[in-house]
Amino acid sequence: MIAHKIEIVLTEDGTLTLQGLPFHAGDAVEVIILEAKTPDNQVALKSQSDTNLYPLHDTQPYYYEDPTEPVAVEDWEVLQ
Protein backbone atom coordinates (compact mmCIF):
# COMPACT_ATOMS: atom_id res chain seq x y z
CA MET A 1 0.00 0.00 0.00
CA ILE A 2 1.37 3.38 -0.99
CA ALA A 3 0.45 6.30 1.26
CA HIS A 4 -0.07 9.87 0.07
CA LYS A 5 -0.17 12.69 2.60
CA ILE A 6 -2.12 15.85 1.92
CA GLU A 7 -2.64 18.61 4.46
CA ILE A 8 -5.66 20.80 3.92
CA VAL A 9 -7.68 23.32 5.94
CA LEU A 10 -11.44 22.81 5.90
CA THR A 11 -13.37 25.78 4.54
CA GLU A 12 -16.80 24.45 5.55
CA ASP A 13 -17.88 22.36 8.54
CA GLY A 14 -18.05 18.66 7.74
CA THR A 15 -16.98 19.06 4.10
CA LEU A 16 -13.63 18.01 2.67
CA THR A 17 -12.69 18.48 -0.98
CA LEU A 18 -9.51 16.90 -2.29
CA GLN A 19 -8.06 17.76 -5.71
CA GLY A 20 -4.96 16.65 -7.56
CA LEU A 21 -4.87 13.11 -6.17
CA PRO A 22 -2.58 10.65 -8.00
CA PHE A 23 -5.42 8.18 -8.70
CA HIS A 24 -7.63 7.44 -11.67
CA ALA A 25 -11.37 6.89 -12.00
CA GLY A 26 -12.26 3.41 -10.82
CA ASP A 27 -9.29 3.06 -8.45
CA ALA A 28 -10.20 1.81 -4.98
CA VAL A 29 -8.75 3.99 -2.20
CA GLU A 30 -8.87 3.98 1.59
CA VAL A 31 -9.32 7.30 3.38
CA ILE A 32 -8.11 7.92 6.93
CA ILE A 33 -8.61 11.41 8.35
CA LEU A 34 -6.47 12.66 11.24
CA GLU A 35 -6.60 16.04 12.92
CA ALA A 36 -3.38 17.96 12.28
CA LYS A 37 -1.20 18.94 15.21
CA THR A 38 -1.69 22.50 16.38
CA PRO A 39 1.33 24.81 16.67
CA ASP A 40 1.07 24.53 20.49
CA ASN A 41 1.41 20.73 20.28
CA GLN A 42 4.35 21.03 17.89
CA VAL A 43 6.18 23.31 20.35
CA ALA A 44 5.53 20.84 23.18
CA LEU A 45 6.83 17.95 21.07
CA LYS A 46 9.94 19.92 20.13
CA SER A 47 10.66 20.80 23.77
CA GLN A 48 10.37 17.11 24.69
CA SER A 49 12.85 16.17 21.99
CA ASP A 50 15.29 18.81 23.31
CA THR A 51 15.36 17.25 26.77
CA ASN A 52 18.26 15.07 27.81
CA LEU A 53 17.63 11.53 26.58
CA TYR A 54 20.21 10.13 29.02
CA PRO A 55 19.69 11.91 32.37
CA LEU A 56 21.99 9.51 34.27
CA HIS A 57 24.89 9.89 31.85
CA ASP A 58 28.05 11.09 33.66
CA THR A 59 26.48 10.69 37.12
CA GLN A 60 27.86 8.80 40.08
CA PRO A 61 26.99 5.08 39.85
CA TYR A 62 24.90 3.52 42.59
CA TYR A 63 26.37 0.82 44.80
CA TYR A 64 24.28 -1.91 46.44
CA GLU A 65 25.86 -3.90 49.27
CA ASP A 66 23.52 -6.89 48.89
CA PRO A 67 21.34 -6.48 45.80
CA THR A 68 19.63 -9.89 46.22
CA GLU A 69 18.56 -9.32 49.85
CA PRO A 70 14.74 -9.41 50.27
CA VAL A 71 13.09 -6.05 50.83
CA ALA A 72 10.06 -5.36 53.03
CA VAL A 73 9.55 -9.00 54.05
CA GLU A 74 7.36 -7.85 56.97
CA ASP A 75 4.86 -6.36 54.50
CA TRP A 76 4.03 -9.73 52.91
CA GLU A 77 0.88 -11.10 54.53
CA VAL A 78 1.44 -14.55 53.05
CA LEU A 79 4.68 -15.02 54.97
CA GLN A 80 3.09 -14.30 58.38
XYZ file of N, CA, C and O in Angstrom:
320
model
N 0.847 -1.172 0.000
C 0.000 0.000 0.000
C 0.892 1.234 0.000
O 1.804 1.351 0.797
N 0.631 2.123 -0.895
C 1.367 3.380 -0.992
C 0.537 4.469 -0.340
O -0.644 4.611 -0.617
N 1.161 5.229 0.550
C 0.446 6.298 1.257
C 0.760 7.646 0.616
O 1.884 7.895 0.177
N -0.229 8.501 0.560
C -0.071 9.866 0.071
C -0.592 10.794 1.155
O -1.699 10.618 1.644
N 0.223 11.767 1.528
C -0.171 12.688 2.598
C -0.521 14.048 1.985
O 0.252 14.602 1.209
N -1.679 14.535 2.359
C -2.123 15.849 1.923
C -2.642 16.590 3.150
O -3.450 16.057 3.895
N -2.135 17.795 3.366
C -2.640 18.614 4.463
C -3.527 19.696 3.861
O -3.150 20.353 2.895
N -4.694 19.849 4.453
C -5.663 20.804 3.922
C -6.436 21.405 5.083
O -6.627 20.773 6.114
N -6.867 22.641 4.936
C -7.681 23.325 5.940
C -9.121 23.321 5.441
O -9.391 23.714 4.298
N -10.034 22.856 6.279
C -11.443 22.815 5.897
C -12.000 24.231 5.775
O -11.732 25.086 6.615
N -12.756 24.459 4.735
C -13.371 25.777 4.540
C -14.831 25.768 4.949
O -15.439 26.830 5.083
N -15.404 24.567 5.154
C -16.797 24.446 5.549
C -16.899 23.282 6.526
O -16.241 22.254 6.361
N -17.728 23.428 7.555
C -17.884 22.364 8.543
C -18.347 21.061 7.896
O -19.322 21.047 7.147
N -17.635 19.979 8.195
C -18.046 18.658 7.743
C -17.841 18.381 6.269
O -18.276 17.352 5.773
N -17.172 19.273 5.541
C -16.979 19.059 4.103
C -15.488 19.114 3.775
O -14.787 20.051 4.139
N -15.032 18.092 3.079
C -13.632 18.014 2.673
C -13.582 17.785 1.171
O -14.199 16.858 0.648
N -12.846 18.616 0.468
C -12.692 18.478 -0.977
C -11.217 18.291 -1.281
O -10.392 19.128 -0.920
N -10.892 17.184 -1.930
C -9.510 16.904 -2.294
C -9.372 16.976 -3.804
O -10.175 16.405 -4.547
N -8.325 17.643 -4.273
C -8.063 17.758 -5.707
C -6.612 17.392 -5.968
O -5.753 17.508 -5.094
N -6.331 16.945 -7.163
C -4.958 16.649 -7.559
C -4.430 15.345 -6.980
O -3.224 15.203 -6.796
N -5.310 14.406 -6.693
C -4.869 13.113 -6.168
C -4.258 12.271 -7.286
O -4.693 12.342 -8.434
N -3.251 11.455 -6.963
C -2.581 10.653 -8.000
C -3.307 9.343 -8.300
O -2.690 8.286 -8.420
N -4.627 9.375 -8.422
C -5.420 8.181 -8.698
C -6.296 8.428 -9.918
O -6.525 9.574 -10.309
N -6.792 7.347 -10.480
C -7.631 7.436 -11.670
C -9.040 6.968 -11.346
O -9.267 6.265 -10.348
N -9.980 7.317 -12.185
C -11.368 6.889 -12.004
C -11.418 5.362 -11.959
O -10.772 4.685 -12.748
N -12.137 4.844 -10.986
C -12.265 3.406 -10.823
C -11.269 2.803 -9.850
O -11.400 1.641 -9.469
N -10.242 3.555 -9.441
C -9.289 3.056 -8.451
C -9.955 2.992 -7.081
O -10.683 3.908 -6.694
N -9.707 1.918 -6.350
C -10.199 1.811 -4.976
C -9.177 2.456 -4.045
O -7.974 2.207 -4.156
N -9.644 3.309 -3.151
C -8.754 3.988 -2.199
C -9.318 3.842 -0.791
O -10.512 3.618 -0.599
N -8.467 3.972 0.182
C -8.867 3.975 1.593
C -8.562 5.360 2.141
O -7.471 5.896 1.916
N -9.495 5.945 2.862
C -9.324 7.303 3.376
C -9.296 7.250 4.893
O -10.205 6.719 5.529
N -8.245 7.792 5.483
C -8.113 7.924 6.934
C -7.896 9.403 7.208
O -6.990 10.017 6.648
N -8.706 9.985 8.071
C -8.612 11.412 8.354
C -8.117 11.597 9.786
O -8.700 11.076 10.730
N -7.037 12.341 9.932
C -6.465 12.657 11.236
C -6.430 14.162 11.413
O -6.154 14.898 10.466
N -6.693 14.604 12.631
C -6.597 16.037 12.916
C -5.128 16.421 12.976
O -4.319 15.741 13.606
N -4.763 17.500 12.309
C -3.378 17.957 12.284
C -2.984 18.498 13.649
O -3.824 18.998 14.404
N -1.708 18.406 13.950
C -1.199 18.938 15.214
C -1.255 20.459 15.177
O -0.941 21.078 14.175
N -1.651 21.041 16.281
C -1.686 22.496 16.377
C -0.281 23.008 16.646
O 0.582 22.266 17.119
N -0.005 24.259 16.377
C 1.329 24.805 16.669
C 1.720 24.631 18.133
O 2.879 24.419 18.432
N 0.757 24.718 19.079
C 1.066 24.529 20.492
C 1.588 23.122 20.740
O 2.538 22.921 21.487
N 0.967 22.108 20.123
C 1.413 20.734 20.282
C 2.784 20.531 19.663
O 3.602 19.785 20.180
N 3.058 21.181 18.538
C 4.351 21.031 17.891
C 5.456 21.608 18.764
O 6.536 21.047 18.852
N 5.189 22.728 19.449
C 6.180 23.314 20.347
C 6.437 22.381 21.520
O 7.575 22.173 21.928
N 5.376 21.771 22.061
C 5.533 20.842 23.176
C 6.332 19.626 22.747
O 7.197 19.154 23.488
N 6.078 19.100 21.556
C 6.833 17.948 21.074
C 8.293 18.302 20.856
O 9.182 17.517 21.157
N 8.563 19.501 20.351
C 9.943 19.917 20.129
C 10.676 20.060 21.454
O 11.814 19.643 21.587
N 10.012 20.629 22.474
C 10.663 20.799 23.765
C 10.953 19.446 24.406
O 11.948 19.283 25.089
N 10.105 18.443 24.173
C 10.365 17.106 24.692
C 11.571 16.496 24.000
O 12.363 15.804 24.621
N 11.727 16.743 22.713
C 12.853 16.171 21.988
C 14.158 16.858 22.380
O 15.225 16.284 22.216
N 14.090 18.090 22.890
C 15.285 18.807 23.306
C 15.774 18.382 24.687
O 16.886 18.715 25.066
N 14.948 17.656 25.444
C 15.358 17.247 26.774
C 16.439 16.188 26.680
O 16.601 15.519 25.660
N 17.168 16.025 27.759
C 18.261 15.070 27.807
C 17.710 13.644 27.741
O 16.943 13.229 28.598
N 18.097 12.905 26.729
C 17.634 11.531 26.579
C 18.314 10.582 27.560
O 17.818 9.490 27.814
N 19.447 10.967 28.104
C 20.205 10.132 29.024
C 20.496 10.906 30.310
O 21.611 11.379 30.526
N 19.498 11.057 31.186
C 19.688 11.908 32.365
C 20.714 11.365 33.360
O 21.251 12.121 34.163
N 21.014 10.076 33.330
C 21.986 9.510 34.272
C 23.400 9.437 33.694
O 24.315 8.975 34.369
N 23.565 9.905 32.473
C 24.886 9.894 31.853
C 25.827 10.819 32.630
O 25.497 11.933 32.979
N 27.028 10.345 32.913
C 28.054 11.090 33.660
C 27.640 11.384 35.098
O 28.042 12.389 35.678
N 26.821 10.540 35.707
C 26.479 10.693 37.119
C 27.177 9.593 37.901
O 27.648 8.605 37.345
N 27.225 9.776 39.201
C 27.865 8.802 40.078
C 27.064 7.493 40.062
O 25.855 7.514 40.244
N 27.724 6.357 39.855
C 26.992 5.082 39.852
C 26.525 4.710 41.257
O 27.151 5.064 42.255
N 25.413 4.001 41.322
C 24.904 3.517 42.588
C 25.629 2.249 42.984
O 26.078 1.479 42.142
N 25.738 2.026 44.303
C 26.375 0.820 44.805
C 25.417 0.145 45.770
O 24.898 0.786 46.681
N 25.152 -1.134 45.570
C 24.284 -1.912 46.439
C 25.129 -2.960 47.159
O 25.812 -3.758 46.513
N 25.062 -2.944 48.495
C 25.857 -3.902 49.267
C 25.376 -5.332 49.065
O 26.181 -6.241 48.947
N 24.068 -5.557 49.093
C 23.523 -6.894 48.890
C 22.282 -6.769 48.003
O 21.154 -6.722 48.491
N 22.461 -6.741 46.695
C 21.335 -6.480 45.803
C 20.280 -7.586 45.776
O 19.154 -7.354 45.366
N 20.613 -8.792 46.244
C 19.629 -9.886 46.220
C 18.923 -10.075 47.559
O 18.105 -10.976 47.708
N 19.204 -9.230 48.533
C 18.560 -9.324 49.848
C 17.078 -8.949 49.715
O 16.731 -7.982 49.053
N 16.175 -9.741 50.335
C 14.744 -9.414 50.270
C 14.445 -8.051 50.901
O 15.076 -7.649 51.870
N 13.476 -7.377 50.353
C 13.095 -6.047 50.829
C 11.656 -6.103 51.318
O 10.789 -6.692 50.683
N 11.398 -5.496 52.468
C 10.055 -5.358 53.032
C 9.382 -6.714 53.247
O 8.214 -6.894 52.926
N 10.098 -7.664 53.799
C 9.546 -8.999 54.053
C 8.376 -8.909 55.025
O 7.391 -9.645 54.899
N 8.435 -7.983 55.989
C 7.365 -7.853 56.973
C 6.052 -7.374 56.366
O 4.995 -7.503 56.962
N 6.075 -6.832 55.157
C 4.857 -6.357 54.495
C 4.093 -7.467 53.778
O 2.961 -7.273 53.382
N 4.687 -8.626 53.593
C 4.035 -9.728 52.906
C 3.141 -10.493 53.867
O 3.592 -11.149 54.785
N 1.836 -10.408 53.658
C 0.877 -11.097 54.530
C 1.006 -12.606 54.399
O 0.757 -13.331 55.364
N 1.352 -13.116 53.284
C 1.443 -14.551 53.054
C 2.515 -15.179 53.930
O 2.363 -16.311 54.400
N 3.570 -14.467 54.204
C 4.680 -15.022 54.965
C 4.427 -14.988 56.483
O 5.213 -15.525 57.240
N 3.339 -14.397 56.932
C 3.091 -14.298 58.375
C 2.114 -15.334 58.849
O 1.334 -15.900 58.208
